CSV table of C-alpha atoms in Angstrom, one decimal:
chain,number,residue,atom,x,y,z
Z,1,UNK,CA,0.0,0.0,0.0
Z,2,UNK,CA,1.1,3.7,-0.8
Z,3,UNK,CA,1.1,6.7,1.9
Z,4,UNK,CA,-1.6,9.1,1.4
Z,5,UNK,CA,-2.7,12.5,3.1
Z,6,UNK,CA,-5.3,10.5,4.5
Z,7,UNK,CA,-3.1,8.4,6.9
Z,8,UNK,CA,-4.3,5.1,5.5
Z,9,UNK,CA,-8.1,5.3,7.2
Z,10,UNK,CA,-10.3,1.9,7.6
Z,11,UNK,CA,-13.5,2.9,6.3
Z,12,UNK,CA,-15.1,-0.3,6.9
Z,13,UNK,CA,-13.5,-2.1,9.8
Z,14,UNK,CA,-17.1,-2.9,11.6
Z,15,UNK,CA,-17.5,-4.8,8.4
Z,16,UNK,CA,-16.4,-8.6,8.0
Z,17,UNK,CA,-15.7,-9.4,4.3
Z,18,UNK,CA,-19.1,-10.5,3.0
Z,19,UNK,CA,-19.1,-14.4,2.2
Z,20,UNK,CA,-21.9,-16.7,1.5
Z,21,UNK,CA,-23.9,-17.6,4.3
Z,22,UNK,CA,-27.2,-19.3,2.4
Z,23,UNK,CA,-30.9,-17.9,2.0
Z,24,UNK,CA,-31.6,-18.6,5.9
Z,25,UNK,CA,-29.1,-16.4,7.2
Z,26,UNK,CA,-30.1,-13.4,9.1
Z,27,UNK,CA,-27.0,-11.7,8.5
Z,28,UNK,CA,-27.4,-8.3,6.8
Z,29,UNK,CA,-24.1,-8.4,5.2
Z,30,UNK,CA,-23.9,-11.8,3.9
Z,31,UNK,CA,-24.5,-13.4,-0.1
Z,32,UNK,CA,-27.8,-15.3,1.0
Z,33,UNK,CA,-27.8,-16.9,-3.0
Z,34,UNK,CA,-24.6,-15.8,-4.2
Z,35,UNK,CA,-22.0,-18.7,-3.5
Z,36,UNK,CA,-19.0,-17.7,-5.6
Z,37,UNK,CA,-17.6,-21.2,-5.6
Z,38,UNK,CA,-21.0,-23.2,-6.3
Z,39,UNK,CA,-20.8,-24.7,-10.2
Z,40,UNK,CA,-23.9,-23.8,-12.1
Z,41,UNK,CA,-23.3,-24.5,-15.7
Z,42,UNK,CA,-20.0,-25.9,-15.9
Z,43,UNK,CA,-18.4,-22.6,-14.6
Z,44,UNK,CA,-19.1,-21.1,-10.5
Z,45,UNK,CA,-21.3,-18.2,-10.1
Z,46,UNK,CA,-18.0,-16.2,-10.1
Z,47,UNK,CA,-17.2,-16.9,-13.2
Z,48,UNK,CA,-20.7,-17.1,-14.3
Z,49,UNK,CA,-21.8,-13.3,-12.9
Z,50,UNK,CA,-18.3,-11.1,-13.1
Z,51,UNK,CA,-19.5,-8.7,-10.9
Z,52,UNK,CA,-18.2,-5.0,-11.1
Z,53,UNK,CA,-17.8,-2.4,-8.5
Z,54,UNK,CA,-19.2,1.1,-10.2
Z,55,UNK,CA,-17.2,4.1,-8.7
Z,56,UNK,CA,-19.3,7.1,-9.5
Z,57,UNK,CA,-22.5,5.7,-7.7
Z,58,UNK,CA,-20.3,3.6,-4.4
Z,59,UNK,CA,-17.9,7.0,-3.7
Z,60,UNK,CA,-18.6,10.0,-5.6
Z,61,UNK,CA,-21.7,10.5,-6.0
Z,62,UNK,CA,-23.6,12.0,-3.2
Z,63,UNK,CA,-27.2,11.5,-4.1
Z,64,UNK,CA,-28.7,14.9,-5.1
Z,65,UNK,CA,-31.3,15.0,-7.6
Z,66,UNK,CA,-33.9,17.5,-8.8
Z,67,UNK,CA,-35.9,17.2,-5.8
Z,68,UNK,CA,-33.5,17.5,-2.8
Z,69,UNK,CA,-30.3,18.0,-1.5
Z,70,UNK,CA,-27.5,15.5,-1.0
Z,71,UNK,CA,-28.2,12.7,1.3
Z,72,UNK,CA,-25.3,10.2,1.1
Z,73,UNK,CA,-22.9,10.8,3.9
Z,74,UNK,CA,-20.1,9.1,3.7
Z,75,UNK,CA,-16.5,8.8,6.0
Z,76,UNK,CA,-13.9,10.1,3.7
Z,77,UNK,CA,-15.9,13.3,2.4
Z,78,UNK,CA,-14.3,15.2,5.2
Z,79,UNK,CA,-11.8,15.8,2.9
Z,80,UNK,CA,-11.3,18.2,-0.1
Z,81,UNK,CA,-9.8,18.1,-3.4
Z,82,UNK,CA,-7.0,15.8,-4.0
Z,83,UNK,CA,-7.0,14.5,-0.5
Z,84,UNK,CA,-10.7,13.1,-0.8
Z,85,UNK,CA,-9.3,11.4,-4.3
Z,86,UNK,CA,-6.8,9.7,-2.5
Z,87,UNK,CA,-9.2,8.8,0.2
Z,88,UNK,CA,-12.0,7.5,-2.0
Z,89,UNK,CA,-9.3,4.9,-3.3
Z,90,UNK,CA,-8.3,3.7,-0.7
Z,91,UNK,CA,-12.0,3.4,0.7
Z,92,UNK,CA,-12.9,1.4,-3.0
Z,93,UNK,CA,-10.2,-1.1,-2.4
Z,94,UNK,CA,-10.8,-1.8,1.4
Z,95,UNK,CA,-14.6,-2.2,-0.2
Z,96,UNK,CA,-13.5,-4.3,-3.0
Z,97,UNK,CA,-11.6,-6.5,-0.6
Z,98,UNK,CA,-14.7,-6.9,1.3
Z,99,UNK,CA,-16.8,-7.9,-1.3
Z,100,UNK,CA,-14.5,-9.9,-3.1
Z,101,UNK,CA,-15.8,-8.6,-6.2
Z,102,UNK,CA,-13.3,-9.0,-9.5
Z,103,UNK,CA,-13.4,-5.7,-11.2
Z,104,UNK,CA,-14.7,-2.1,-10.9
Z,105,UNK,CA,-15.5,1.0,-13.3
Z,106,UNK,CA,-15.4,4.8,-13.1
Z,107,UNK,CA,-15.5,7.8,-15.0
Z,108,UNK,CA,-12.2,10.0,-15.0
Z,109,UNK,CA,-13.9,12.7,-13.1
Z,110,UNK,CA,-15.2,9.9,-10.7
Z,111,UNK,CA,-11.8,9.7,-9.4
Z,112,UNK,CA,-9.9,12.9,-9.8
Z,113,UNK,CA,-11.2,16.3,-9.5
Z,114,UNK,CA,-11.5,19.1,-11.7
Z,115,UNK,CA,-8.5,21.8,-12.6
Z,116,UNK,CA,-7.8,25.3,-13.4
Z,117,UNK,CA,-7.1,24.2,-16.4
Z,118,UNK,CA,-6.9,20.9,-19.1
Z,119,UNK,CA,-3.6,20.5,-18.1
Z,120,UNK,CA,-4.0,20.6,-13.9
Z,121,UNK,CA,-6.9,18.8,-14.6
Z,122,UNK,CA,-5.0,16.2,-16.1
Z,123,UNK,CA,-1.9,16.3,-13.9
Z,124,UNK,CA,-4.5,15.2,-11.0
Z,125,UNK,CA,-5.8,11.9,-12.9
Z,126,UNK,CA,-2.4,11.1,-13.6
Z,127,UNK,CA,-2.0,11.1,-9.6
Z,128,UNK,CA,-4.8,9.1,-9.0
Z,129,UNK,CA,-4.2,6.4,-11.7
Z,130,UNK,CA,-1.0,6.0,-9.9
Z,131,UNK,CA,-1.9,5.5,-6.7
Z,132,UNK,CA,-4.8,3.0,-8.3
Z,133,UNK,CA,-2.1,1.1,-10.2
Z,134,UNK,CA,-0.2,0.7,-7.2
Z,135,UNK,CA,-3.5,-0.4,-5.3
Z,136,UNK,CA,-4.0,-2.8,-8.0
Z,137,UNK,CA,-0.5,-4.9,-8.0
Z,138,UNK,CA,-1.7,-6.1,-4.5
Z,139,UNK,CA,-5.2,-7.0,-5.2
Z,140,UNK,CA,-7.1,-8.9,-7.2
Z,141,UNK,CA,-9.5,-6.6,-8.1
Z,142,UNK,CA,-9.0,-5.6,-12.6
Z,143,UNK,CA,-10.3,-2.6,-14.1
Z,144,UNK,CA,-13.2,-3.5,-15.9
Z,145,UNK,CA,-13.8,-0.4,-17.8
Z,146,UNK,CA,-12.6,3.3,-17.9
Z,147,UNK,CA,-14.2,6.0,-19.5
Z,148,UNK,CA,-14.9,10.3,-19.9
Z,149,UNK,CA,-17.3,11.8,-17.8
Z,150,UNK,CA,-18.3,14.8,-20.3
Z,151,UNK,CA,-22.0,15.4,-19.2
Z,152,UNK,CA,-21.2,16.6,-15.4
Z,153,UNK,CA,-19.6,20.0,-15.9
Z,154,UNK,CA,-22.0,22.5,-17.5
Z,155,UNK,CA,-19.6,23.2,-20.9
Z,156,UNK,CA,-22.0,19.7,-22.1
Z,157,UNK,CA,-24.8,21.5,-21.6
Z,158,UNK,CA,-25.3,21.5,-25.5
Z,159,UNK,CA,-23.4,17.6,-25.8
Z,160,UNK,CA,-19.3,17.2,-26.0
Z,161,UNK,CA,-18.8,15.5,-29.5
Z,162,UNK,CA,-22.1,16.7,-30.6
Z,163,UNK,CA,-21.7,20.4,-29.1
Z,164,UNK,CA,-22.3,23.2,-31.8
Z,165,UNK,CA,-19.5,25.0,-29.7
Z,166,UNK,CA,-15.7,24.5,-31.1
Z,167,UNK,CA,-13.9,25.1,-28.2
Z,168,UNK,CA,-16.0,22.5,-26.2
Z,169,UNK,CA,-16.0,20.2,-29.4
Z,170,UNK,CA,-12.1,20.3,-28.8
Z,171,UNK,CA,-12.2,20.1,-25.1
Z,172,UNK,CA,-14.1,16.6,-25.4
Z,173,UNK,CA,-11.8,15.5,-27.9
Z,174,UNK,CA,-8.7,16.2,-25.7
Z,175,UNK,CA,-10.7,14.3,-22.9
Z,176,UNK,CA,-11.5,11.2,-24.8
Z,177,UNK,CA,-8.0,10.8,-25.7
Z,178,UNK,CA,-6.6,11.2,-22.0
Z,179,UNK,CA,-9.3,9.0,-21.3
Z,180,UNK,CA,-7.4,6.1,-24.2
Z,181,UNK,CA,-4.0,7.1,-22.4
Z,182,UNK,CA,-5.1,6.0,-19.1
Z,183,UNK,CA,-6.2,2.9,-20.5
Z,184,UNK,CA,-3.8,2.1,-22.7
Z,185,UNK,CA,-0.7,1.0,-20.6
Z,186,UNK,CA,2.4,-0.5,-22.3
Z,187,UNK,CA,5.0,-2.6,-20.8
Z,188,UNK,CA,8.3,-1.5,-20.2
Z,189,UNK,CA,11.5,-4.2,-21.9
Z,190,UNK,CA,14.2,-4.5,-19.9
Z,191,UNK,CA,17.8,-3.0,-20.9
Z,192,UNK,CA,19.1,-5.2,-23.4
Z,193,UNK,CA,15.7,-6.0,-24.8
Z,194,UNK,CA,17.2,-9.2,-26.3
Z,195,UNK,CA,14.2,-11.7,-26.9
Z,196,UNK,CA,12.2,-10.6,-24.4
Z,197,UNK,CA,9.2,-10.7,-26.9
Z,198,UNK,CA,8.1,-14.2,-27.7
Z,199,UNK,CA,4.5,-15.7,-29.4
Z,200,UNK,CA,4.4,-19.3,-29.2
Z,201,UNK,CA,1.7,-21.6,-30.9
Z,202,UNK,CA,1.6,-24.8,-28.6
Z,203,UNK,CA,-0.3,-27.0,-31.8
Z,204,UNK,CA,2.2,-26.6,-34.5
Z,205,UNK,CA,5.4,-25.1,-32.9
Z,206,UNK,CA,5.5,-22.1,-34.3
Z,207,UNK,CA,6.8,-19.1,-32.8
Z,208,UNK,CA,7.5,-15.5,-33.1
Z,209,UNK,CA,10.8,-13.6,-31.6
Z,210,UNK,CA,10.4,-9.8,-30.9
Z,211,UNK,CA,13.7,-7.8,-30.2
Z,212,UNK,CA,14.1,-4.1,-30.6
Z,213,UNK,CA,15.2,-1.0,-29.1
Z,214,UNK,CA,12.6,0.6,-28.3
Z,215,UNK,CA,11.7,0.7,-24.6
Z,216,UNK,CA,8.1,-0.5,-24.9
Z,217,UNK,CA,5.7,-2.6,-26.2
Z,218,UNK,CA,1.5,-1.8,-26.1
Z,219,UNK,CA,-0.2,-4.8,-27.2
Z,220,UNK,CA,-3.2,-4.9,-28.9
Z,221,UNK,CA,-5.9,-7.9,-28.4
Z,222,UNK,CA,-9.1,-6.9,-30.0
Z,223,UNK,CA,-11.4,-7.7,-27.3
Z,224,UNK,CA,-14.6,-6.0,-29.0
Z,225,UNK,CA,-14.1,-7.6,-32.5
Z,226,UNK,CA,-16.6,-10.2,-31.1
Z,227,UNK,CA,-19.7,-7.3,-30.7
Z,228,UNK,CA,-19.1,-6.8,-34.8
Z,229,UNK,CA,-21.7,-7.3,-37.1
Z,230,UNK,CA,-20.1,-10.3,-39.6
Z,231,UNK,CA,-20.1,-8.9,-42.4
Z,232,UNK,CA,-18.3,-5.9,-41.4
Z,233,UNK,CA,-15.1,-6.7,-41.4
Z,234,UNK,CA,-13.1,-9.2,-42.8
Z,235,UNK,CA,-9.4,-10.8,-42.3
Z,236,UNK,CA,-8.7,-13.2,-45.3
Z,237,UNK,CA,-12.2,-13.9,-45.5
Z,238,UNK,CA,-12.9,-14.9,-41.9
Z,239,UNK,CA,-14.9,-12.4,-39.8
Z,240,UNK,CA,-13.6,-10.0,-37.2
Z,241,UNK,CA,-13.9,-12.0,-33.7
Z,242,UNK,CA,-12.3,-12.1,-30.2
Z,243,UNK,CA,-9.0,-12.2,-29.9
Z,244,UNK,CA,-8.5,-14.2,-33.4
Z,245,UNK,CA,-5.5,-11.6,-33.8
Z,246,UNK,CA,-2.9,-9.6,-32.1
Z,247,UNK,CA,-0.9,-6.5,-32.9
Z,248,UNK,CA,2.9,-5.6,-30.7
Z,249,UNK,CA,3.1,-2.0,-31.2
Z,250,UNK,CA,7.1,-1.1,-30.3
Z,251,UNK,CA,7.5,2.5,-29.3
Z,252,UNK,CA,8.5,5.2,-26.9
Z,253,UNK,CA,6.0,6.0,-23.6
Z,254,UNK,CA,2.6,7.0,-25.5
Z,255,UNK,CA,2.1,9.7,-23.0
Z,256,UNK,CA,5.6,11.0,-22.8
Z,257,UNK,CA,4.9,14.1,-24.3
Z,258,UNK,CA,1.9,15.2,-21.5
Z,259,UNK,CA,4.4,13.2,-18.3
Z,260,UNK,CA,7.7,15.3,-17.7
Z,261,UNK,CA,8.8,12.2,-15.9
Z,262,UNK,CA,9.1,10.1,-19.2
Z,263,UNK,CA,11.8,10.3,-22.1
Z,264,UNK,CA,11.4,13.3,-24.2
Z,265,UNK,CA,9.8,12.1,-27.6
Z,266,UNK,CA,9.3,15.1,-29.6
Z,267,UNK,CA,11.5,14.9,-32.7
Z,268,UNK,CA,13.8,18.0,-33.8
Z,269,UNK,CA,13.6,19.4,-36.9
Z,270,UNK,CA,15.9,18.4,-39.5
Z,271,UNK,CA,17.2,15.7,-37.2
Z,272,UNK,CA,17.2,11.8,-37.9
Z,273,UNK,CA,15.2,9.5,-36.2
Z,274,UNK,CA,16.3,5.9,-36.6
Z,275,UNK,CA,14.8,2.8,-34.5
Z,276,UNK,CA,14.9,-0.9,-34.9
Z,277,UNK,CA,12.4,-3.6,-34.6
Z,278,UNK,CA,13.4,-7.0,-36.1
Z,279,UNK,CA,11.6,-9.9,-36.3
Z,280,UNK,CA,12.6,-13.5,-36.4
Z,281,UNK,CA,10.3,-16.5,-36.9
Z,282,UNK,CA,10.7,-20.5,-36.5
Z,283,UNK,CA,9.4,-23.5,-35.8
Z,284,UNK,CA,10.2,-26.1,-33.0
């Protein structure tokens, strides 16, 4: 776990983790039909249900609505800014822990608050996707999906994409692709980079040896091939579907240029640019 301003707060230590207790139990906190390990199917109900933890409606959202006033009160809201960021995290993963759920979902403005500007704005997701990364190499909770919150703030009043305002049009655009950044998270070679990179087919042998100098590699799976229509697109003939290809995309940080931290990436003027990516295939 990381230090926070928070000092690390157990937001739920009256409660036991929640575990299956059957329909008779009297326990309020307890799965009365959800039994993670029963079979049902061929596959548990874990397997079978995948449930997802959604952060906007658990720890930011405090339930106003057109006819009244705020009425969830929670621990951590004591807090302001980028201390009640870092204290919702760590709230969401003492909750995840409890529940024993396998992923959860939020909105970039569900976790990280609002700048002066684009670029503070920013700055403060980059914060809190760090300290959630972090969270996340100790638990076994996944990030099921991350997306752009672009109908809170009132510059949506007249849509993001579909806004008849250019400077909002651009604002949405800028916020989508943070929103791709955060998701998209490439893995860092080691120093020599010698064969680190290898696709193996276990039925005919045959396998594929990445080396280059690059520092990283984003890989690309296709996991929403499988929600295409057919007959919309094609690979040799055979329809688009899940995971029936991969791409290994060799490169420098994709967010260098907006993380100070990182390598710079912009190329001079005038000034070659040379990298190397070889690959070498056989059969075993």
């Amino acid at each position: 776990m990381i230090q926070t301003d928070t000092n690390k707060i157990n937001y739920f230590e009256s409660v036991n983790k929640v575990s299956y207790e059957g329909k008779d139990s009297k326990n309020p906190l307890a799965f009365k039909y959800y039994n993670p390990e029963e079979v049902v199917g061929g596959k548990t109900m874990k397997e079978q249900l995948r449930f997802s933890v959604a952060y906007w409606h658990t720890f930011t959202a405090d339930g106003t609505d057109p006819f009244g006033a705020a009425t969830m009160q929670r621990s951590w809201n004591k807090y302001n800014g980028m201390d009640l960021a870092k204290a919702r995290v760590e709230a969401a993963f003492q909750l995840f822990e409890k529940l024993g759920v396998p992923f959860f979902a939020f909105h970039d403005r569900d976790i990280a608050p609002e700048g002066n500007t684009l670029k503070e704005t920013n700055e403060n997701l980059d914060v809190i996707v760090s300290m959630i990364k972090e969270y996340m190499k100790t638990s076994n909770v996944k990030l099921l999906w991350n997306t752009a919150n672009m109908f809170t703030n009132p510059r949506f009043v007249h849509g993001a994409a579909t806004s008849c305002n250019a400077d909002v049009f651009a604002y949405a655009a800028a916020q989508v692709k943070k929103g791709l950044e955060t998701a998209k998270d490439p893995f860092l070679l080691s120093e020599n980079h010698q064969k680190e990179i290898c696709l193996v087919n276990p039925s005919n042998g045959r396998k594929m040896i990445v080396e280059t100098d690059e520092p990283y590699v984003v890989l690309y799976t296709g996991n929403m091939l499988e929600d295409m229509l057919e007959d919309t697109f094609l690979i040799r003939g055979i329809p688009c579907q899940k995971h029936l290809g991969l791409c290994l995309e060799t490169q420098h940080p994709p967010n260098a240029i907006h993380n100070q931290q990182l390598p710079y990436i912009l190329l001079v003027k005038n000034k070659e640019y040379h990298s190397k990516t070889r690959l070498t295939f056989i059969v075993e």
